[in-house]
PDB file of C-alpha atoms in Angstrom:
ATOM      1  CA  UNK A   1     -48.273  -7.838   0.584  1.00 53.00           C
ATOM      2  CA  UNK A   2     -45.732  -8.325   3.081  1.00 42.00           C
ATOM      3  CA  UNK A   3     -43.193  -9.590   0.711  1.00 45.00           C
ATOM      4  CA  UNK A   4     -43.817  -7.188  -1.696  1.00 44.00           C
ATOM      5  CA  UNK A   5     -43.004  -4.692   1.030  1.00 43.00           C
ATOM      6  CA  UNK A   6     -40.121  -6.381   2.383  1.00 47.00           C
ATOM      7  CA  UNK A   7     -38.486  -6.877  -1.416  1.00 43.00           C
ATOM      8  CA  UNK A   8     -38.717  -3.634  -1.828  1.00 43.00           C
ATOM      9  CA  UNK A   9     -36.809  -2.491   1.582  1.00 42.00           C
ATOM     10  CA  UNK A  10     -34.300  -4.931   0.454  1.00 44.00           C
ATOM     11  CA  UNK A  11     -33.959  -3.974  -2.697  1.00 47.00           C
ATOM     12  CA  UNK A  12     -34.049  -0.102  -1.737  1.00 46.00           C
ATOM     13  CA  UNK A  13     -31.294  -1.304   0.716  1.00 42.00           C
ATOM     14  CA  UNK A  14     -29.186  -2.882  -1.376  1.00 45.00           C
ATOM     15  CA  UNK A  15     -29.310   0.001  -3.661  1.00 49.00           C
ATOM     16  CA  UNK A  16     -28.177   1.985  -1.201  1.00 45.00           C
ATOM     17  CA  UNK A  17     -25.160   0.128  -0.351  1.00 46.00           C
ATOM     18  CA  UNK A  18     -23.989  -0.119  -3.637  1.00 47.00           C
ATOM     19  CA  UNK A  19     -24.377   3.734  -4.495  1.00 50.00           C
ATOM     20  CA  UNK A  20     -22.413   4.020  -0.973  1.00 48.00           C
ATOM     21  CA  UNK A  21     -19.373   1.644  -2.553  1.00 57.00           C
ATOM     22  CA  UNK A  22     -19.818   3.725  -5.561  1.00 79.00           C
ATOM     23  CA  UNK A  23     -19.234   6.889  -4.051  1.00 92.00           C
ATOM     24  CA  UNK A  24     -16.037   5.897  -1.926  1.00 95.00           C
ATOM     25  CA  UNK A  25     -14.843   4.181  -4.646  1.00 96.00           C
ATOM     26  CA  UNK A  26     -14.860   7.691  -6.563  1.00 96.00           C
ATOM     27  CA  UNK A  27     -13.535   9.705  -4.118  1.00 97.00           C
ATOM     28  CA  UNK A  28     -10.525   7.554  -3.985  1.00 97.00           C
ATOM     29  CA  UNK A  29      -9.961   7.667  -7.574  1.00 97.00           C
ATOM     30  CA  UNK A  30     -10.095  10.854  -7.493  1.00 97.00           C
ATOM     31  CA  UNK A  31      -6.936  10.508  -5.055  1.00 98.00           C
ATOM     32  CA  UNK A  32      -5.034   8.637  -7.276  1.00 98.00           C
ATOM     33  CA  UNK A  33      -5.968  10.642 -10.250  1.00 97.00           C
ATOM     34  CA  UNK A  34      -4.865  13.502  -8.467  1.00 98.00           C
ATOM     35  CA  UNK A  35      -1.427  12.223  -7.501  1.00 97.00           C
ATOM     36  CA  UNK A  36      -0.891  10.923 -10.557  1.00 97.00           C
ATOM     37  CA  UNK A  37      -1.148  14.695 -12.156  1.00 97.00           C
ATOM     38  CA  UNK A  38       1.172  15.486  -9.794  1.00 97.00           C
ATOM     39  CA  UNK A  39       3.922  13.427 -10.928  1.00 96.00           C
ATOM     40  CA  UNK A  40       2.783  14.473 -14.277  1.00 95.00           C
ATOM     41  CA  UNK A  41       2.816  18.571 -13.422  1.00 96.00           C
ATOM     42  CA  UNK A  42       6.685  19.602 -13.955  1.00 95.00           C
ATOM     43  CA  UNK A  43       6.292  22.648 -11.375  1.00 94.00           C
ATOM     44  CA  UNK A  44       5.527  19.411  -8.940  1.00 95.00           C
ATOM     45  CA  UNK A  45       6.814  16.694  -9.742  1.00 96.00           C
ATOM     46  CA  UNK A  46       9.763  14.755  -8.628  1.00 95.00           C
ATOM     47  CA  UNK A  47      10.580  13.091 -11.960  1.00 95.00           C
ATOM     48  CA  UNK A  48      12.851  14.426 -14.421  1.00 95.00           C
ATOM     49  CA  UNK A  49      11.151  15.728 -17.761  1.00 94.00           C
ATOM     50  CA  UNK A  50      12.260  12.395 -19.323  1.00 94.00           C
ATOM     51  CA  UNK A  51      10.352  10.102 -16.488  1.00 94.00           C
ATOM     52  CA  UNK A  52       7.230  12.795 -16.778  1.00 94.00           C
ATOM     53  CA  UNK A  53       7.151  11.643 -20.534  1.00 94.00           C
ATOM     54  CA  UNK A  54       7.368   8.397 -20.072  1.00 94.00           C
ATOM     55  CA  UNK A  55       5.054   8.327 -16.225  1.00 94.00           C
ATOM     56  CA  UNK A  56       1.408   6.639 -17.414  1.00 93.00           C
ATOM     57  CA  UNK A  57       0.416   6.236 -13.387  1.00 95.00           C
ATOM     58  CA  UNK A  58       1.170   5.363 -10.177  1.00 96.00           C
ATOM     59  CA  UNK A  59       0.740   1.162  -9.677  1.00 96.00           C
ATOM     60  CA  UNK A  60      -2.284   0.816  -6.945  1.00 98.00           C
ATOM     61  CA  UNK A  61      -3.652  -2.005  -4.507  1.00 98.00           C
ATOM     62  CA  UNK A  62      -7.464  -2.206  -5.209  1.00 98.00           C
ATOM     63  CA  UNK A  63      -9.895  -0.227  -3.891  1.00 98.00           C
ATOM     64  CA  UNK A  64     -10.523  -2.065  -0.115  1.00 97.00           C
ATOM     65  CA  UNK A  65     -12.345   0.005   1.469  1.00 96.00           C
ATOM     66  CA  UNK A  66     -11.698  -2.762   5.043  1.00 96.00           C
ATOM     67  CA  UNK A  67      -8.175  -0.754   4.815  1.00 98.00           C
ATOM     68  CA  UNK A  68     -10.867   2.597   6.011  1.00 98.00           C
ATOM     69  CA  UNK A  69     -10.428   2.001   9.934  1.00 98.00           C
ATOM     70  CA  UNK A  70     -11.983   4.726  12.505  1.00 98.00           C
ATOM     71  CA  UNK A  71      -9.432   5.142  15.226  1.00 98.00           C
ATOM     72  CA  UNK A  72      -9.591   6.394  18.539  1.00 98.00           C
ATOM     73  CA  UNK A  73      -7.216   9.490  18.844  1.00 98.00           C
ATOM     74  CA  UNK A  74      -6.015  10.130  21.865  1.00 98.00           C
ATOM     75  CA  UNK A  75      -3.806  13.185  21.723  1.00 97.00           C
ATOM     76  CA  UNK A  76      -0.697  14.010  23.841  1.00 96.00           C
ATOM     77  CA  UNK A  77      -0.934  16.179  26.746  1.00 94.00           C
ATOM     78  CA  UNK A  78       2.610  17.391  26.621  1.00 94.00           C
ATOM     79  CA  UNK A  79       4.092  16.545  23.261  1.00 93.00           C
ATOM     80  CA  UNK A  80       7.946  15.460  22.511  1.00 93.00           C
ATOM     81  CA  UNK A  81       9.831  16.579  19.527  1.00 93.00           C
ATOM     82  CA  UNK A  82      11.236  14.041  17.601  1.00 90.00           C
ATOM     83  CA  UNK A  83      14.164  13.954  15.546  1.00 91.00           C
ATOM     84  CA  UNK A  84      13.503  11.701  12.288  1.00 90.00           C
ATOM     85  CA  UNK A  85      16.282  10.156  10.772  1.00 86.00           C
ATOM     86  CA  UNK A  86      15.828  11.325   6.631  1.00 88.00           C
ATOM     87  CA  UNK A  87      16.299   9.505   3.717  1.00 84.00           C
ATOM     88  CA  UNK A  88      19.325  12.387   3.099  1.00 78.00           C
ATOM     89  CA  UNK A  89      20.761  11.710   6.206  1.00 80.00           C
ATOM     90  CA  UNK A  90      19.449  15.450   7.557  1.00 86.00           C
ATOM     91  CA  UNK A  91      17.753  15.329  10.927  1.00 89.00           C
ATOM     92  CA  UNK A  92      13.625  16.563  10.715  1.00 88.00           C
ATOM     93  CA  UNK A  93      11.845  17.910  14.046  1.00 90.00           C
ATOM     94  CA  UNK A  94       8.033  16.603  14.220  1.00 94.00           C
ATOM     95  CA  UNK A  95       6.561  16.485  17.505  1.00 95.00           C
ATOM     96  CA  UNK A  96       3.981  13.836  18.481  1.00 97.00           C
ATOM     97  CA  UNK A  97       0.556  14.966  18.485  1.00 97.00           C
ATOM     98  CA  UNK A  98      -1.854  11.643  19.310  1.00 98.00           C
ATOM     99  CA  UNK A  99      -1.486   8.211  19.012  1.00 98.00           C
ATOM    100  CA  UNK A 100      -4.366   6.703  16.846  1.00 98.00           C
ATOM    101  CA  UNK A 101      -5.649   2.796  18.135  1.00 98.00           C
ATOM    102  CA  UNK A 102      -7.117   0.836  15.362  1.00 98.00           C
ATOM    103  CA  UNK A 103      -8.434  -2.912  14.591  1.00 97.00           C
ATOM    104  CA  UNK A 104      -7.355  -4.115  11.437  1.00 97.00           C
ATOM    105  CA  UNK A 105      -6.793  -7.461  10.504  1.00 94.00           C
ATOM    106  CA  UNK A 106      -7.771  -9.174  13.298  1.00 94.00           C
ATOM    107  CA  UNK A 107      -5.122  -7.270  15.364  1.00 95.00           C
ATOM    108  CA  UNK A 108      -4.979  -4.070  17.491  1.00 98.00           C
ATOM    109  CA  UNK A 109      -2.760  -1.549  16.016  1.00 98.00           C
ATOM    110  CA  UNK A 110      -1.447   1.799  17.595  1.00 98.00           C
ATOM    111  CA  UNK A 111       0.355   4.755  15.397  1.00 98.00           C
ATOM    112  CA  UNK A 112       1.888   7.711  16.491  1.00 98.00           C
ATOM    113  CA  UNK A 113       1.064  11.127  14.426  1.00 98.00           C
ATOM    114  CA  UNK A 114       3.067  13.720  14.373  1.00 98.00           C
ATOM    115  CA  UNK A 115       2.527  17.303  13.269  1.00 96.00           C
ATOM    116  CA  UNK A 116       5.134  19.790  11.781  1.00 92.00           C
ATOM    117  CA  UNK A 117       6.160  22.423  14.218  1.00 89.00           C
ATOM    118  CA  UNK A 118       7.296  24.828  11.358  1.00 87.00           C
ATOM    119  CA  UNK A 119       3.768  24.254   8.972  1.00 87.00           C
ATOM    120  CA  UNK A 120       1.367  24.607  11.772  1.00 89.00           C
ATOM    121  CA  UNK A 121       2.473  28.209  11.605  1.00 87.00           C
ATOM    122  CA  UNK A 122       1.386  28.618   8.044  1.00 89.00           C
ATOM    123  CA  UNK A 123      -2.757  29.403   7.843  1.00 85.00           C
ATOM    124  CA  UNK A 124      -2.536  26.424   5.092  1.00 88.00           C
ATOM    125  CA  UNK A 125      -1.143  23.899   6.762  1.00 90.00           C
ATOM    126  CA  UNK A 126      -2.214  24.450  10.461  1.00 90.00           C
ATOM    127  CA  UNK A 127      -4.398  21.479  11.073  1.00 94.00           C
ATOM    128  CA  UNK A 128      -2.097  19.132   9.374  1.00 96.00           C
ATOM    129  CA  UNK A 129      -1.088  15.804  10.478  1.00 98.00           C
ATOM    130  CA  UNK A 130       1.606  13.501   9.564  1.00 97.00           C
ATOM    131  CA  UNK A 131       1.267   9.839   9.216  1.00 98.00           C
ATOM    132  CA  UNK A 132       4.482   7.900   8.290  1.00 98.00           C
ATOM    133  CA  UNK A 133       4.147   3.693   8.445  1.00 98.00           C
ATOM    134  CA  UNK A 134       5.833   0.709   7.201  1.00 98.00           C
ATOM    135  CA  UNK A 135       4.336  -2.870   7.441  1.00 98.00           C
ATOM    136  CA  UNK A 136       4.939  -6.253   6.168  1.00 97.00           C
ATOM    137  CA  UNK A 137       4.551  -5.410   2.546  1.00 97.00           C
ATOM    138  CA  UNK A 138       7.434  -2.480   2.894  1.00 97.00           C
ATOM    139  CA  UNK A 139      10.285  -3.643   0.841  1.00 94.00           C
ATOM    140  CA  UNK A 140       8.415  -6.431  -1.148  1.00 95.00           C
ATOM    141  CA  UNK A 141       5.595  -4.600  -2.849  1.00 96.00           C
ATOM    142  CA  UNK A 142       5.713  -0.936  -1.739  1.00 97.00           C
ATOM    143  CA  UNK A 143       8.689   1.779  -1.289  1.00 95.00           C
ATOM    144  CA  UNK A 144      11.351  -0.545   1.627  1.00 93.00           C
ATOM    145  CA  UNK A 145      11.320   3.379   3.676  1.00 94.00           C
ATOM    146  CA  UNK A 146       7.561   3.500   3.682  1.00 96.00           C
ATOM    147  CA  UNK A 147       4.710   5.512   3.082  1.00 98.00           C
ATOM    148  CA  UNK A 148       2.455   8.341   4.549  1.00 98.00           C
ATOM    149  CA  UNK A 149      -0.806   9.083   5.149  1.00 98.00           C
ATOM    150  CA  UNK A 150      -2.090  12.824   5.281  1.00 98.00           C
ATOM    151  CA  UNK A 151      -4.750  13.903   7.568  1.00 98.00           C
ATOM    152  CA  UNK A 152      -6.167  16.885   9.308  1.00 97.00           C
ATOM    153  CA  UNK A 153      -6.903  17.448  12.735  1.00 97.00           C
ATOM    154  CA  UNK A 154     -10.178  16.261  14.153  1.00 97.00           C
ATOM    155  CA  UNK A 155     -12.722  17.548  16.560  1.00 94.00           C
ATOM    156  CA  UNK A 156     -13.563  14.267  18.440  1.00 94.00           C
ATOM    157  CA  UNK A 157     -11.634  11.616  20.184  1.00 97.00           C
ATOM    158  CA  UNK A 158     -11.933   9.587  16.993  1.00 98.00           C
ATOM    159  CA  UNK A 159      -9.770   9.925  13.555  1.00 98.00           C
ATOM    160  CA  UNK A 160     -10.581   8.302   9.816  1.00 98.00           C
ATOM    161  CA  UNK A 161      -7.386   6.723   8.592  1.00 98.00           C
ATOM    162  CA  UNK A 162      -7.655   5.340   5.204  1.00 98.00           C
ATOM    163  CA  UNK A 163      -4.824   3.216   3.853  1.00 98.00           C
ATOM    164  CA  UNK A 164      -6.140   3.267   0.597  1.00 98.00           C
ATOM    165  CA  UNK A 165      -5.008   6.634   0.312  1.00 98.00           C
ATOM    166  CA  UNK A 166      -1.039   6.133   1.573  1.00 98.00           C
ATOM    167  CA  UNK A 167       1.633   7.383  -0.999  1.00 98.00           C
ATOM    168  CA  UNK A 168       4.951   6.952  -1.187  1.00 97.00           C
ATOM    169  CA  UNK A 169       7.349  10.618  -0.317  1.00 96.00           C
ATOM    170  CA  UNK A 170       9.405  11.616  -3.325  1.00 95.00           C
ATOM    171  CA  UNK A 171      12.571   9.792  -2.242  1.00 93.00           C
ATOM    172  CA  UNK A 172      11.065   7.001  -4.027  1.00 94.00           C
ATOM    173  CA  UNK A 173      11.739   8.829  -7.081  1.00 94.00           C
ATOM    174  CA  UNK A 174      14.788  10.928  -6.769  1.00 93.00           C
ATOM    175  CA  UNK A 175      17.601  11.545  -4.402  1.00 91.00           C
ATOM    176  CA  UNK A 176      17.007  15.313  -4.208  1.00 91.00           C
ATOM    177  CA  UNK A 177      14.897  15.439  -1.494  1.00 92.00           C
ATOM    178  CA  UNK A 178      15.033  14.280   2.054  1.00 90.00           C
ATOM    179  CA  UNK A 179      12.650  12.583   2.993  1.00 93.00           C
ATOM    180  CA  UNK A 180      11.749  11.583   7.282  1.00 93.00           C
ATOM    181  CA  UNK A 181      12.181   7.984   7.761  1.00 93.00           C
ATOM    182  CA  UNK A 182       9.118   6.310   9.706  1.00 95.00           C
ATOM    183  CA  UNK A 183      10.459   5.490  13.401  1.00 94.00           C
ATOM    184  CA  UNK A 184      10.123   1.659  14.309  1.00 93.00           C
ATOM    185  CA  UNK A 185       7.007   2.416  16.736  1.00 93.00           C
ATOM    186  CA  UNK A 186       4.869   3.006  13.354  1.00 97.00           C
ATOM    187  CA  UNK A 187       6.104  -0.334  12.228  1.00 98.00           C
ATOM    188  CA  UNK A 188       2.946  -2.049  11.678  1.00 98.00           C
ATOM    189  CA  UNK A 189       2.719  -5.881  12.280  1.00 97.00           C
ATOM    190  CA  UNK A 190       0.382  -6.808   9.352  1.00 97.00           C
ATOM    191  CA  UNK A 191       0.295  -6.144   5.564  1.00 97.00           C
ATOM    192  CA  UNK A 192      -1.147  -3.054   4.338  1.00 98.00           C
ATOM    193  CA  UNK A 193      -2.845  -4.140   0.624  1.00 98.00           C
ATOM    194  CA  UNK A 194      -4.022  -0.938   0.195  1.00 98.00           C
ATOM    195  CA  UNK A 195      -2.997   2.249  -1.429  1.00 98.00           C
ATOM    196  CA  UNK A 196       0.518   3.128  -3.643  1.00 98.00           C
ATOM    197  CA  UNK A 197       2.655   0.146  -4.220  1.00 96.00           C
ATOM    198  CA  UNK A 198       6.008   0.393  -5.916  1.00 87.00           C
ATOM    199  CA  UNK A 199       7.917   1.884  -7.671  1.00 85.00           C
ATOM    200  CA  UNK A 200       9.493  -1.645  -8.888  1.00 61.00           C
ATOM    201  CA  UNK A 201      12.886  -0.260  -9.527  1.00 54.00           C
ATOM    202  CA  UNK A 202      13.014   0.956  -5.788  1.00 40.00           C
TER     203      UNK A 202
END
């Protein structure tokens, strides 16, 4: 009787588990369905109407879902505005807003995120953060000036960062937009196999 009962609490386990992959494995599909619509949408995409014809998808690292980290957030008590260098050689203001700790790899990693002080003032886009990185991959596999990460203000000490959900900003694709350049400090010392890669002709 008492491995009947203890197959089954396995096997309910298990079960579990794998409708638990399932479901983050759908929700970010359903990010990179999404994106790719947008490149696909002309009133939002970056492409010309001859690279919307021809676009059939963004190129994607597999779904790894080690690349999910929970980070503590510790936010700024008296944030600095920052002047980003942009890919159109214009000068963006962000100010920090926390600086997110994270294991990864077998390493301890720190990012700073920054928030917009013109969006916050928009009802849309007042809890939004800004995550711009580069890593070890930038340059070899995915976009040489990096790639962000959106995410929203939490209301703990701790913030979800998921990698598999990093895209590349539309400098990648045309020059007629300027894009901000991640700073050094969010150069991270590891590769990041996980979200957009490309484009190859970048």
């Amino acid at each position: 009787m008492f491995k009947i009962i203890n197959y089954l609490f396995v096997s309910l386990v298990s079960c579990s588990y794998i409708v638990a992959q399932t479901n983050y494995e759908q929700e970010i599909l359903q990010f990179q369905e999404n994106l790719n619509a947008e490149y696909k949408n002309p009133e939002e995409s970056p492409l010309t109407r001859e690279e919307q014809a021809a676009f059939e998808g963004h190129q994607f690292y597999p779904i790894d879902s080690t690349y999910r980290v929970v980070a503590d957030f510790k936010r700024f008590k008296k944030p600095k505005t920052i002047k980003f260098a942009t890919s159109s050689g214009r000068i963006k203001l962000e100010e920090t807003y926390a600086i997110a700790s994270f294991q990864l790899n077998g390493k301890t990693h720190e990012l700073t995120i920054y928030q917009s002080p013109e969006l916050r003032k928009t009802e849309e886009y007042r809890d939004y953060l800004f995550l711009p990185f580069t890593d070890y991959t930038s340059g070899v596999e995915t976009y040489g000036a990096g790639r962000y990460i959106d995410l929203s203000i939490p209301e703990g000490d701790t913030i979800v960062i998921d990698f598999n959900k990093a895209y590349n900003p539309f400098c990648a694709y045309s020059p007629n937009y300027s894009c901000p350049i991640p700073p050094e400090a969010n150069d991270l010392k590891t590769e990041i196999k996980a979200g957009i890669r490309g484009p190859q002709d970048h």
